[in-house]
PDB file of C-alpha atoms in Angstrom:
ATOM      1  CA  MET A 141      -0.313 -10.790 -31.274  1.00  0.00           C
ATOM      2  CA  VAL A 142       2.417 -11.345 -28.844  1.00  0.00           C
ATOM      3  CA  ILE A 143       5.252  -8.754 -30.239  1.00  0.00           C
ATOM      4  CA  PHE A 144       2.514  -6.012 -29.465  1.00  0.00           C
ATOM      5  CA  GLY A 145       2.815  -3.639 -27.060  1.00  0.00           C
ATOM      6  CA  VAL A 146       6.291  -5.098 -25.831  1.00  0.00           C
ATOM      7  CA  ALA A 147       8.030  -1.389 -26.783  1.00  0.00           C
ATOM      8  CA  LEU A 148       5.107  -0.078 -24.202  1.00  0.00           C
ATOM      9  CA  LEU A 149       6.499  -2.286 -21.192  1.00  0.00           C
ATOM     10  CA  ALA A 150      10.015  -2.057 -21.935  1.00  0.00           C
ATOM     11  CA  ILE A 151       9.177   1.638 -21.790  1.00  0.00           C
ATOM     12  CA  CYS A 152       7.462   1.321 -18.079  1.00  0.00           C
ATOM     13  CA  MET A 153      10.557  -0.740 -17.403  1.00  0.00           C
ATOM     14  CA  LEU A 154      13.411   1.286 -18.326  1.00  0.00           C
ATOM     15  CA  ILE A 155      11.355   4.093 -15.923  1.00  0.00           C
ATOM     16  CA  GLY A 156      10.684   1.600 -13.445  1.00  0.00           C
ATOM     17  CA  VAL A 157      14.066   0.847 -12.578  1.00  0.00           C
ATOM     18  CA  PHE A 158      15.500   4.145 -13.372  1.00  0.00           C
ATOM     19  CA  LEU A 159      13.707   5.492 -10.531  1.00  0.00           C
ATOM     20  CA  GLY A 160      14.244   2.464  -8.240  1.00  0.00           C
ATOM     21  CA  GLU A 161      17.837   3.214  -8.489  1.00  0.00           C
ATOM     22  CA  LEU A 162      17.097   6.876  -7.753  1.00  0.00           C
ATOM     23  CA  LEU A 163      15.248   5.597  -4.294  1.00  0.00           C
ATOM     24  CA  GLY A 164      18.070   3.101  -4.138  1.00  0.00           C
ATOM     25  CA  LEU A 165      20.759   6.082  -3.961  1.00  0.00           C
ATOM     26  CA  SER A 166      18.449   8.300  -1.940  1.00  0.00           C
ATOM     27  CA  ILE A 167      18.117   6.449   1.300  1.00  0.00           C
ATOM     28  CA  GLY A 168      22.105   5.433   0.879  1.00  0.00           C
ATOM     29  CA  ILE A 169      21.354   2.358  -0.505  1.00  0.00           C
ATOM     30  CA  GLU A 170      23.388   1.098  -3.551  1.00  0.00           C
ATOM     31  CA  ALA A 171      20.457  -1.337  -5.089  1.00  0.00           C
ATOM     32  CA  ASN A 172      16.915  -0.872  -6.582  1.00  0.00           C
ATOM     33  CA  VAL A 173      14.486  -0.455  -4.513  1.00  0.00           C
ATOM     34  CA  GLY A 174      11.085  -1.278  -6.180  1.00  0.00           C
ATOM     35  CA  GLY A 175      12.037  -0.433  -9.340  1.00  0.00           C
ATOM     36  CA  ILE A 176      10.250  -3.967 -10.809  1.00  0.00           C
ATOM     37  CA  GLY A 177       7.283  -1.895  -8.698  1.00  0.00           C
ATOM     38  CA  LEU A 178       7.002   0.952  -9.879  1.00  0.00           C
ATOM     39  CA  ALA A 179       7.811  -0.366 -13.276  1.00  0.00           C
ATOM     40  CA  MET A 180       4.366  -2.010 -13.179  1.00  0.00           C
ATOM     41  CA  ILE A 181       2.547   0.656 -11.723  1.00  0.00           C
ATOM     42  CA  ILE A 182       3.580   3.188 -14.328  1.00  0.00           C
ATOM     43  CA  LEU A 183       2.432   0.187 -17.083  1.00  0.00           C
ATOM     44  CA  ILE A 184      -0.674  -0.229 -15.384  1.00  0.00           C
ATOM     45  CA  LEU A 185      -1.701   3.548 -15.428  1.00  0.00           C
ATOM     46  CA  LEU A 186      -0.133   4.095 -18.787  1.00  0.00           C
ATOM     47  CA  VAL A 187      -2.474   1.222 -20.497  1.00  0.00           C
ATOM     48  CA  ASP A 188      -5.586   2.887 -18.482  1.00  0.00           C
ATOM     49  CA  TYR A 189      -4.496   6.565 -19.626  1.00  0.00           C
ATOM     50  CA  LEU A 190      -4.116   5.247 -23.329  1.00  0.00           C
ATOM     51  CA  LYS A 191      -7.437   2.567 -23.502  1.00  0.00           C
ATOM     52  CA  LYS A 192      -9.426   5.927 -22.202  1.00  0.00           C
ATOM     53  CA  ARG A 193      -8.338   8.168 -25.240  1.00  0.00           C
ATOM     54  CA  ASP A 194      -8.625   5.024 -27.662  1.00  0.00           C
ATOM     55  CA  LYS A 195      -5.201   5.567 -28.269  1.00  0.00           C
ATOM     56  CA  LEU A 196      -4.161   2.067 -27.608  1.00  0.00           C
ATOM     57  CA  SER A 197      -4.991  -0.742 -30.631  1.00  0.00           C
ATOM     58  CA  GLN A 198      -6.585  -4.232 -29.862  1.00  0.00           C
ATOM     59  CA  PRO A 199      -3.369  -5.728 -30.654  1.00  0.00           C
ATOM     60  CA  ALA A 200      -1.242  -4.118 -28.624  1.00  0.00           C
ATOM     61  CA  GLN A 201      -4.145  -5.270 -26.136  1.00  0.00           C
ATOM     62  CA  GLU A 202      -4.085  -8.271 -26.180  1.00  0.00           C
ATOM     63  CA  GLY A 203       0.034  -8.240 -26.256  1.00  0.00           C
ATOM     64  CA  LEU A 204       0.295  -6.521 -23.130  1.00  0.00           C
ATOM     65  CA  GLY A 205      -2.063  -8.787 -21.533  1.00  0.00           C
ATOM     66  CA  PHE A 206       0.072 -12.058 -22.784  1.00  0.00           C
ATOM     67  CA  TRP A 207       3.027 -10.422 -21.322  1.00  0.00           C
ATOM     68  CA  SER A 208       1.208  -9.177 -17.671  1.00  0.00           C
ATOM     69  CA  ALA A 209      -0.028 -12.488 -17.398  1.00  0.00           C
ATOM     70  CA  MET A 210       3.583 -13.665 -18.118  1.00  0.00           C
ATOM     71  CA  TYR A 211       5.209 -10.990 -16.576  1.00  0.00           C
ATOM     72  CA  ILE A 212       4.468 -11.190 -13.194  1.00  0.00           C
ATOM     73  CA  PRO A 213       4.517 -15.339 -12.219  1.00  0.00           C
ATOM     74  CA  ILE A 214       8.329 -14.797 -13.462  1.00  0.00           C
ATOM     75  CA  VAL A 215       9.344 -11.465 -11.392  1.00  0.00           C
ATOM     76  CA  ILE A 216       7.131 -13.251  -8.150  1.00  0.00           C
ATOM     77  CA  ALA A 217       9.383 -16.673  -8.399  1.00  0.00           C
ATOM     78  CA  MET A 218      12.557 -14.677  -9.283  1.00  0.00           C
ATOM     79  CA  SER A 219      12.079 -12.543  -6.380  1.00  0.00           C
ATOM     80  CA  ALA A 220      10.763 -15.216  -4.131  1.00  0.00           C
ATOM     81  CA  ASN A 221      14.391 -17.182  -5.022  1.00  0.00           C
ATOM     82  CA  GLN A 222      16.191 -13.944  -4.135  1.00  0.00           C
ATOM     83  CA  ASN A 223      14.226 -13.949  -0.918  1.00  0.00           C
ATOM     84  CA  VAL A 224      15.083 -17.632   0.067  1.00  0.00           C
ATOM     85  CA  ALA A 225      18.622 -17.419  -0.507  1.00  0.00           C
ATOM     86  CA  GLY A 226      18.595 -14.030   1.984  1.00  0.00           C
ATOM     87  CA  ALA A 227      16.790 -16.173   4.180  1.00  0.00           C
ATOM     88  CA  LEU A 228      19.331 -18.694   4.580  1.00  0.00           C
ATOM     89  CA  ASP A 229      22.073 -16.076   4.892  1.00  0.00           C
ATOM     90  CA  GLY A 230      19.989 -13.957   7.716  1.00  0.00           C
ATOM     91  CA  GLY A 231      20.019 -17.226   9.865  1.00  0.00           C
ATOM     92  CA  PRO A 232      17.415 -18.854  12.200  1.00  0.00           C
ATOM     93  CA  LEU A 233      15.700 -16.314  12.756  1.00  0.00           C
ATOM     94  CA  ALA A 234      14.679 -15.021   9.001  1.00  0.00           C
ATOM     95  CA  ILE A 235      13.533 -18.940   8.062  1.00  0.00           C
ATOM     96  CA  MET A 236      11.335 -18.772  11.357  1.00  0.00           C
ATOM     97  CA  ALA A 237       9.796 -15.842  10.167  1.00  0.00           C
ATOM     98  CA  GLY A 238       8.852 -16.876   6.816  1.00  0.00           C
ATOM     99  CA  ILE A 239       7.469 -19.544   8.012  1.00  0.00           C
ATOM    100  CA  ALA A 240       5.461 -17.587  10.583  1.00  0.00           C
ATOM    101  CA  ALA A 241       4.468 -15.873   7.570  1.00  0.00           C
ATOM    102  CA  VAL A 242       2.681 -18.925   5.444  1.00  0.00           C
ATOM    103  CA  VAL A 243       1.627 -20.504   8.314  1.00  0.00           C
ATOM    104  CA  ILE A 244      -0.404 -16.880   9.402  1.00  0.00           C
ATOM    105  CA  SER A 245      -1.439 -16.782   5.413  1.00  0.00           C
ATOM    106  CA  TRP A 246      -2.255 -20.522   5.771  1.00  0.00           C
ATOM    107  CA  MET A 247      -4.940 -19.269   9.244  1.00  0.00           C
ATOM    108  CA  LEU A 248      -6.405 -16.421   7.430  1.00  0.00           C
ATOM    109  CA  VAL A 249      -7.712 -18.275   4.081  1.00  0.00           C
ATOM    110  CA  PRO A 250     -10.605 -19.804   5.951  1.00  0.00           C
ATOM    111  CA  LEU A 251     -11.272 -16.279   7.901  1.00  0.00           C
ATOM    112  CA  LEU A 252     -10.950 -13.666   4.595  1.00  0.00           C
ATOM    113  CA  SER A 253     -12.907 -16.353   1.908  1.00  0.00           C
ATOM    114  CA  LYS A 254     -16.261 -15.927   4.442  1.00  0.00           C
ATOM    115  CA  GLY A 255     -16.338 -12.385   3.491  1.00  0.00           C
ATOM    116  CA  GLY A 256     -16.941 -13.301  -0.126  1.00  0.00           C
ATOM    117  CA  SER A 257     -20.606 -12.686  -1.361  1.00  0.00           C
ATOM    118  CA  GLU A 258     -22.111 -15.146  -4.099  1.00  0.00           C
ATOM    119  CA  THR A 259     -20.193 -15.013  -7.325  1.00  0.00           C
ATOM    120  CA  ALA A 260     -21.986 -13.692 -11.042  1.00  0.00           C
ATOM    121  CA  ILE A 261     -21.471 -17.709 -12.392  1.00  0.00           C
ATOM    122  CA  ASP A 262     -23.121 -18.564  -9.234  1.00  0.00           C
ATOM    123  CA  LYS A 263     -26.152 -16.345 -10.297  1.00  0.00           C
ATOM    124  CA  THR A 264     -26.000 -17.367 -13.817  1.00  0.00           C
ATOM    125  CA  VAL A 265     -26.335 -21.198 -12.870  1.00  0.00           C
ATOM    126  CA  GLU A 266     -28.897 -20.427 -10.374  1.00  0.00           C
ATOM    127  CA  GLU A 267     -30.760 -18.641 -12.643  1.00  0.00           C
ATOM    128  CA  ASN A 268     -30.517 -21.148 -15.568  1.00  0.00           C
ATOM    129  CA  THR A 269     -31.808 -23.940 -13.337  1.00  0.00           C
ATOM    130  CA  ILE A 270     -34.693 -25.877 -14.363  1.00  0.00           C
ATOM    131  CA  ILE A 271     -36.926 -27.535 -11.280  1.00  0.00           C
ATOM    132  CA  ILE A 272     -38.357 -30.526 -13.146  1.00  0.00           C
ATOM    133  CA  GLY A 273     -39.787 -33.051 -10.563  1.00  0.00           C
ATOM    134  CA  ASP A 274     -37.874 -33.419  -7.425  1.00  0.00           C
ATOM    135  CA  GLU A 275     -34.345 -32.927  -9.245  1.00  0.00           C
ATOM    136  CA  ASP A 276     -32.185 -30.142 -10.881  1.00  0.00           C
ATOM    137  CA  TYR A 277     -31.037 -29.488 -14.096  1.00  0.00           C
ATOM    138  CA  ASN A 278     -28.871 -26.833 -15.062  1.00  0.00           C
ATOM    139  CA  ALA A 279     -25.706 -25.899 -17.755  1.00  0.00           C
ATOM    140  CA  ARG A 280     -23.603 -28.690 -15.421  1.00  0.00           C
ATOM    141  CA  ASN A 281     -25.252 -31.437 -16.070  1.00  0.00           C
ATOM    142  CA  ILE A 282     -27.309 -31.482 -18.783  1.00  0.00           C
ATOM    143  CA  LYS A 283     -26.382 -34.444 -21.125  1.00  0.00           C
TER     144      LYS A 283
END
């Protein structure tokens, strides 16, 4: 059920926001510095700790899995929106830096994907392939 684990998520969120505010004050900025990121790190560490000691029920684990899947894209979308607004206010240099970062990231995708190894799915398909005559049959093309 989705409601399970929300209290743990809320506690981590409050602690993270509080620590982010303290971090901002300590470096002289009147803003939250990394509070959401700290909350996510605290949540990950706390869930791992509770799982290892069997203190987290299965419904709570499923609820936290749901909120983790929902939470991260929402936070990224919100921060991306703020970054775009900041870049537009920052002038052409900020916009050019953003475009350069995206283009460089796109150019690195082929380079990074070459370093990957054979996945478990590829191995499973290879193990389950039946060769009859000149044709290969596996789970994907058997009807």
